[in-house]
PDB file of C-alpha atoms in Angstrom:
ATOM      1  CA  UNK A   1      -8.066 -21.600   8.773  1.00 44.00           C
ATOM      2  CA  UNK A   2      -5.707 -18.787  10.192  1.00 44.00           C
ATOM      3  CA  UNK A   3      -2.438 -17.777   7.868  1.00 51.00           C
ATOM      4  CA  UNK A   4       0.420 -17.455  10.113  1.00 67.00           C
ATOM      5  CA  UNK A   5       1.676 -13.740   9.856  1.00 82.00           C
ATOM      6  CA  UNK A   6       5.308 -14.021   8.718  1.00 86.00           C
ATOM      7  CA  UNK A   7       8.101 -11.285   9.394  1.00 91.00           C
ATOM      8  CA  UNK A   8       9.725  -9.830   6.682  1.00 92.00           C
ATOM      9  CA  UNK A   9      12.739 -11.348   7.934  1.00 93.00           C
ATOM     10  CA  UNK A  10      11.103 -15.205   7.859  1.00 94.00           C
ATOM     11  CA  UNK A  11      10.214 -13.683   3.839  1.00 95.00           C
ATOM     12  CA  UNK A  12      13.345 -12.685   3.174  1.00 95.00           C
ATOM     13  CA  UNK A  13      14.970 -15.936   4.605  1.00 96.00           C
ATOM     14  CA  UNK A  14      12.891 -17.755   2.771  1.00 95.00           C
ATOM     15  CA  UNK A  15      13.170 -16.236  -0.616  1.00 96.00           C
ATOM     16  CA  UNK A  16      16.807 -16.360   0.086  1.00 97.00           C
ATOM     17  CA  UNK A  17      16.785 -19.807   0.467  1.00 97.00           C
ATOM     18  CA  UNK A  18      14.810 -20.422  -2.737  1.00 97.00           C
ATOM     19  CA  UNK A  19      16.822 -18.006  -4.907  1.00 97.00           C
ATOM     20  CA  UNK A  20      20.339 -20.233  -3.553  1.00 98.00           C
ATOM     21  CA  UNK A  21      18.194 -23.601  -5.111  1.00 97.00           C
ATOM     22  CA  UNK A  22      17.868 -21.857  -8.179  1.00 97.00           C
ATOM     23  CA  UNK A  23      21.123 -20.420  -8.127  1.00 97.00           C
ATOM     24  CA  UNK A  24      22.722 -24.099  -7.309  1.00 98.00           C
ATOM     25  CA  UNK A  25      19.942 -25.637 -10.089  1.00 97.00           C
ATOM     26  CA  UNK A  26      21.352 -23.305 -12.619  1.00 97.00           C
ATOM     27  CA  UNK A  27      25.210 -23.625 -12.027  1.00 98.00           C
ATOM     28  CA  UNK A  28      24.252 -27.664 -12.162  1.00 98.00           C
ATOM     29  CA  UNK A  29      22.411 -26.360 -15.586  1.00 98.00           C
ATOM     30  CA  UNK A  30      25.701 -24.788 -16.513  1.00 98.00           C
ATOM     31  CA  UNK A  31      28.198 -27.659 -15.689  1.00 98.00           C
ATOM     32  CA  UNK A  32      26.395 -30.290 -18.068  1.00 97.00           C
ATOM     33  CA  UNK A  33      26.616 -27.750 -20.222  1.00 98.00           C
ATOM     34  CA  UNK A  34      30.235 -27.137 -19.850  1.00 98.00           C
ATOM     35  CA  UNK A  35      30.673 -31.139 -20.077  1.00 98.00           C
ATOM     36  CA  UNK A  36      29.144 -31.371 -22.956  1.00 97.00           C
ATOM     37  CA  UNK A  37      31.056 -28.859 -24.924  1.00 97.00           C
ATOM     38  CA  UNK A  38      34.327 -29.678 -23.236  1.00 97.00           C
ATOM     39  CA  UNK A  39      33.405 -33.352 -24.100  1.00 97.00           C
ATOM     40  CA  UNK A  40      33.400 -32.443 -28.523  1.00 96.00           C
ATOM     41  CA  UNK A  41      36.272 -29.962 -27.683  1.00 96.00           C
ATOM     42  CA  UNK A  42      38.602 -32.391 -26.167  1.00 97.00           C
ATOM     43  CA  UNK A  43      37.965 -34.963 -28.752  1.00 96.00           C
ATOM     44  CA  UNK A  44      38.341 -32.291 -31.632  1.00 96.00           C
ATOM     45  CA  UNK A  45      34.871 -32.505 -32.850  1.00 95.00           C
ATOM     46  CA  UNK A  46      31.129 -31.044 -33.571  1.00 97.00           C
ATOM     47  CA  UNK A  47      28.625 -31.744 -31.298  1.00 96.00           C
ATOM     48  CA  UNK A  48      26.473 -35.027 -32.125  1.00 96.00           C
ATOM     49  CA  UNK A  49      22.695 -34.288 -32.752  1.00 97.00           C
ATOM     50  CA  UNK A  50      22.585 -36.208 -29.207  1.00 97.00           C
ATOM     51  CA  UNK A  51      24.750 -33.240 -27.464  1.00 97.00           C
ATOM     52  CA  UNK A  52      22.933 -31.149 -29.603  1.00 97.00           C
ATOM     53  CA  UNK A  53      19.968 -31.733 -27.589  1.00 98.00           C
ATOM     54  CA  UNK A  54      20.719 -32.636 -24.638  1.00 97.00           C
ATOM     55  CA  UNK A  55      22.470 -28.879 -24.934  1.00 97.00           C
ATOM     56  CA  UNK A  56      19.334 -27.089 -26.284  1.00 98.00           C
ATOM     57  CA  UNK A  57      17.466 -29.039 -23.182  1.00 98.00           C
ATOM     58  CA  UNK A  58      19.475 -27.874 -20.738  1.00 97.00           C
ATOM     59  CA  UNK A  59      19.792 -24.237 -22.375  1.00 97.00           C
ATOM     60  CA  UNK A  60      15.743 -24.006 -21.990  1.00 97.00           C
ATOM     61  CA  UNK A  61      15.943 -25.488 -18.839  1.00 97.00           C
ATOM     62  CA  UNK A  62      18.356 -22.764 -17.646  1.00 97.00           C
ATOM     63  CA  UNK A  63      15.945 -20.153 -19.517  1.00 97.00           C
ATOM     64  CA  UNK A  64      12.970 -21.423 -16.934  1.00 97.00           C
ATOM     65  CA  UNK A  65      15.597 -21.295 -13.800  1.00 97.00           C
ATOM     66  CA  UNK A  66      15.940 -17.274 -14.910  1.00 96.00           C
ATOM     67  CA  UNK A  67      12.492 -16.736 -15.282  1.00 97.00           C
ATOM     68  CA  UNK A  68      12.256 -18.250 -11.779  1.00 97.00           C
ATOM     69  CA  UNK A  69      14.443 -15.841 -10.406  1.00 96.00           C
ATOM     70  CA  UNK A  70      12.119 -13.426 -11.731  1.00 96.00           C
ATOM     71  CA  UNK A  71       9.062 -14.882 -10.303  1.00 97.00           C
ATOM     72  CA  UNK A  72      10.609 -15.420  -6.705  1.00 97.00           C
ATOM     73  CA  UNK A  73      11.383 -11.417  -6.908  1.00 96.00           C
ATOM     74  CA  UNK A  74       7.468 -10.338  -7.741  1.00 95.00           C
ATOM     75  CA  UNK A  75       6.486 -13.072  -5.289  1.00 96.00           C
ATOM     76  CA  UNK A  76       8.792 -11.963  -2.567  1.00 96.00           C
ATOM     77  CA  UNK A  77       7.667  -7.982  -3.201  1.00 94.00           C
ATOM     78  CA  UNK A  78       4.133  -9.818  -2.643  1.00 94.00           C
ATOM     79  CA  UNK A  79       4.715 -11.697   0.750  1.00 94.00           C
ATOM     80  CA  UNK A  80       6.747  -8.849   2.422  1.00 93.00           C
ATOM     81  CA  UNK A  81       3.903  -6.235   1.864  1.00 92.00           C
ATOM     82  CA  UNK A  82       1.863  -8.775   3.698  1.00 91.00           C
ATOM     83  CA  UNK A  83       3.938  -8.412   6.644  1.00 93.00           C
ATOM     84  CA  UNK A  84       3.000  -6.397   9.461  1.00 91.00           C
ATOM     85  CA  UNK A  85       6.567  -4.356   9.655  1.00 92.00           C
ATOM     86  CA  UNK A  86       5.893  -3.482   5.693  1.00 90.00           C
ATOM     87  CA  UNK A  87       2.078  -2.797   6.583  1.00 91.00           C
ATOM     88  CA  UNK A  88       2.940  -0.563   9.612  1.00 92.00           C
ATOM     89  CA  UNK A  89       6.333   1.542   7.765  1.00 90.00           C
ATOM     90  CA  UNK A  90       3.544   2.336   5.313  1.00 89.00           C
ATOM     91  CA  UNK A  91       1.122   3.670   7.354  1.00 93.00           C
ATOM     92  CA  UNK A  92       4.050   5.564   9.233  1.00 93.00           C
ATOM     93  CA  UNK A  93       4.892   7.024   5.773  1.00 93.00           C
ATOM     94  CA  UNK A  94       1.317   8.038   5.007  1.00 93.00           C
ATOM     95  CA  UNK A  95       1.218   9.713   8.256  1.00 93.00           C
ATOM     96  CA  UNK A  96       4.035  11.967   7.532  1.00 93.00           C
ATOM     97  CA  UNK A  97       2.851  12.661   3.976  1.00 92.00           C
ATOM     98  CA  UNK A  98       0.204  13.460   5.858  1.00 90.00           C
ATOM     99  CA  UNK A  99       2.182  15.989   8.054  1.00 91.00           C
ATOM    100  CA  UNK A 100       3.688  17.084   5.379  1.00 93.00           C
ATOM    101  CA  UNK A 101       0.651  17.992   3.259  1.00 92.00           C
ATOM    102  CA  UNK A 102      -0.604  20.474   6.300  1.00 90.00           C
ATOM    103  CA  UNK A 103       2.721  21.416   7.023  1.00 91.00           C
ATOM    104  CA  UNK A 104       2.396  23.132   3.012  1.00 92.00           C
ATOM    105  CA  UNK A 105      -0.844  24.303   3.101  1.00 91.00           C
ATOM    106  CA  UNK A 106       0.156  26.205   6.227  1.00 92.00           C
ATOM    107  CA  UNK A 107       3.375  27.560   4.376  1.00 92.00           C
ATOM    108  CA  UNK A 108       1.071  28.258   1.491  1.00 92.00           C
ATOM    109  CA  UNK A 109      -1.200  30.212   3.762  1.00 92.00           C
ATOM    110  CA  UNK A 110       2.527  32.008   5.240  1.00 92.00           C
ATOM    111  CA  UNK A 111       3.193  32.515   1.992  1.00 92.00           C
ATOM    112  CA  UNK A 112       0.258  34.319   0.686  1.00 92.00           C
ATOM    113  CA  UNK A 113       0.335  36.398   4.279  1.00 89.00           C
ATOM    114  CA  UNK A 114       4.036  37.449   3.410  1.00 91.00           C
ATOM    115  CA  UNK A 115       2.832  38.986  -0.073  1.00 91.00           C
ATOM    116  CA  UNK A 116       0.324  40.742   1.700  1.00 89.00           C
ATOM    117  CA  UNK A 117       2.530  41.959   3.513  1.00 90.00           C
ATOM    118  CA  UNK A 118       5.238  43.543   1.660  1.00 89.00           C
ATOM    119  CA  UNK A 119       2.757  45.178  -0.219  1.00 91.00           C
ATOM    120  CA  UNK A 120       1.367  46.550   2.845  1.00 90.00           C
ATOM    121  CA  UNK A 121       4.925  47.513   3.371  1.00 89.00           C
ATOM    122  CA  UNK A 122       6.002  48.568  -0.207  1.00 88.00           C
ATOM    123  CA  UNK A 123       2.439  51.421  -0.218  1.00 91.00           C
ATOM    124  CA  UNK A 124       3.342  52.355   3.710  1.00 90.00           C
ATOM    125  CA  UNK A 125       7.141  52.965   2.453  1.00 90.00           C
ATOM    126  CA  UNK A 126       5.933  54.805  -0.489  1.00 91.00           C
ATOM    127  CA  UNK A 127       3.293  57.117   1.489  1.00 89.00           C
ATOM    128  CA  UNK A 128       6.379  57.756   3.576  1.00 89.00           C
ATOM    129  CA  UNK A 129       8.841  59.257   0.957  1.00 89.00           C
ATOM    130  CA  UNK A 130       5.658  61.005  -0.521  1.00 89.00           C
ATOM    131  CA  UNK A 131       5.498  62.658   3.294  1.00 87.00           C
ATOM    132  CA  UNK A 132       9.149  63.251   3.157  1.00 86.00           C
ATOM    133  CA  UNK A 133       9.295  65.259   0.423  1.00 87.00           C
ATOM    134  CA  UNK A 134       6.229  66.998   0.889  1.00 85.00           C
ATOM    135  CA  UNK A 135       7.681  67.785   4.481  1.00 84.00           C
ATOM    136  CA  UNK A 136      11.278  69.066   2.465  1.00 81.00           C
ATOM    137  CA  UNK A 137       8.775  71.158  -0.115  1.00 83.00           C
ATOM    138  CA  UNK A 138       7.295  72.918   2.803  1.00 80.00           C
ATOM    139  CA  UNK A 139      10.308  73.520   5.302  1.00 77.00           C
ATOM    140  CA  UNK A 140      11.706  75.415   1.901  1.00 70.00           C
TER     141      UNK A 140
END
């Protein structure tokens, strides 16, 4: 059986879709809530041990909706490094690390032929004042 390759656009649809159902489940979560409070409020009393738990229900219920929120995010990571625009930006980026990695072993290489250098230059400078003055010792 073939899996349909999805874009990350069709993911992110999708897990925008979901994440409004939760979204909607958990403001319904948060209205019988409010009801049930505003319910013993209005009537200038506790909470019966039914409200009580209906409450507590819908508070755990609410807890799950969060954790689903959670789960659609790791899930959604998941599917959109399945897709082929996520597959083929990475292999673009480890290209140019790639690139990048010669690119500094070549400055290293630069690098090492610069200190060479001035000290080729710093012992050629020196030999030449060394001339110099034995040049200014002589002429005297």
């Amino acid at each position: 059986m073939a899996t349909e390759q999805l874009s990350a656009a069709d993911v992110i649809a999708s897990a925008n879709a979901a994440r409004q159902n939760l979204a909607n489940l958990e403001r319904e979560l948060q209205d019988e809530i409010d009801v049930i409070d505003f319910t013993a409020f209005k009537a200038k009393r506790q909470l019966t041990a039914e409200e009580n738990t209906r409450r507590r229900e819908r508070r755990a219920t609410q807890a799950e909706v969060r954790e689903g929120f959670r789960v659609l995010a790791f899930v959604t990571a998941r599917r959109l490094d399945e897709t082929a625009e996520v597959k083929k930006l990475l292999r673009d980026i480890t290209t140019i690390n790639d690139g990048l990695q010669d690119d500094l072993a070549k400055l290293k290489k630069l690098e090492n032929y610069a200190k060479v250098a001035a000290k080729v230059a710093d012992t050629l400078a020196k030999a030449a004042e060394r001339l110099a003055q034995a040049a200014a010792k002589a002429l005297l």
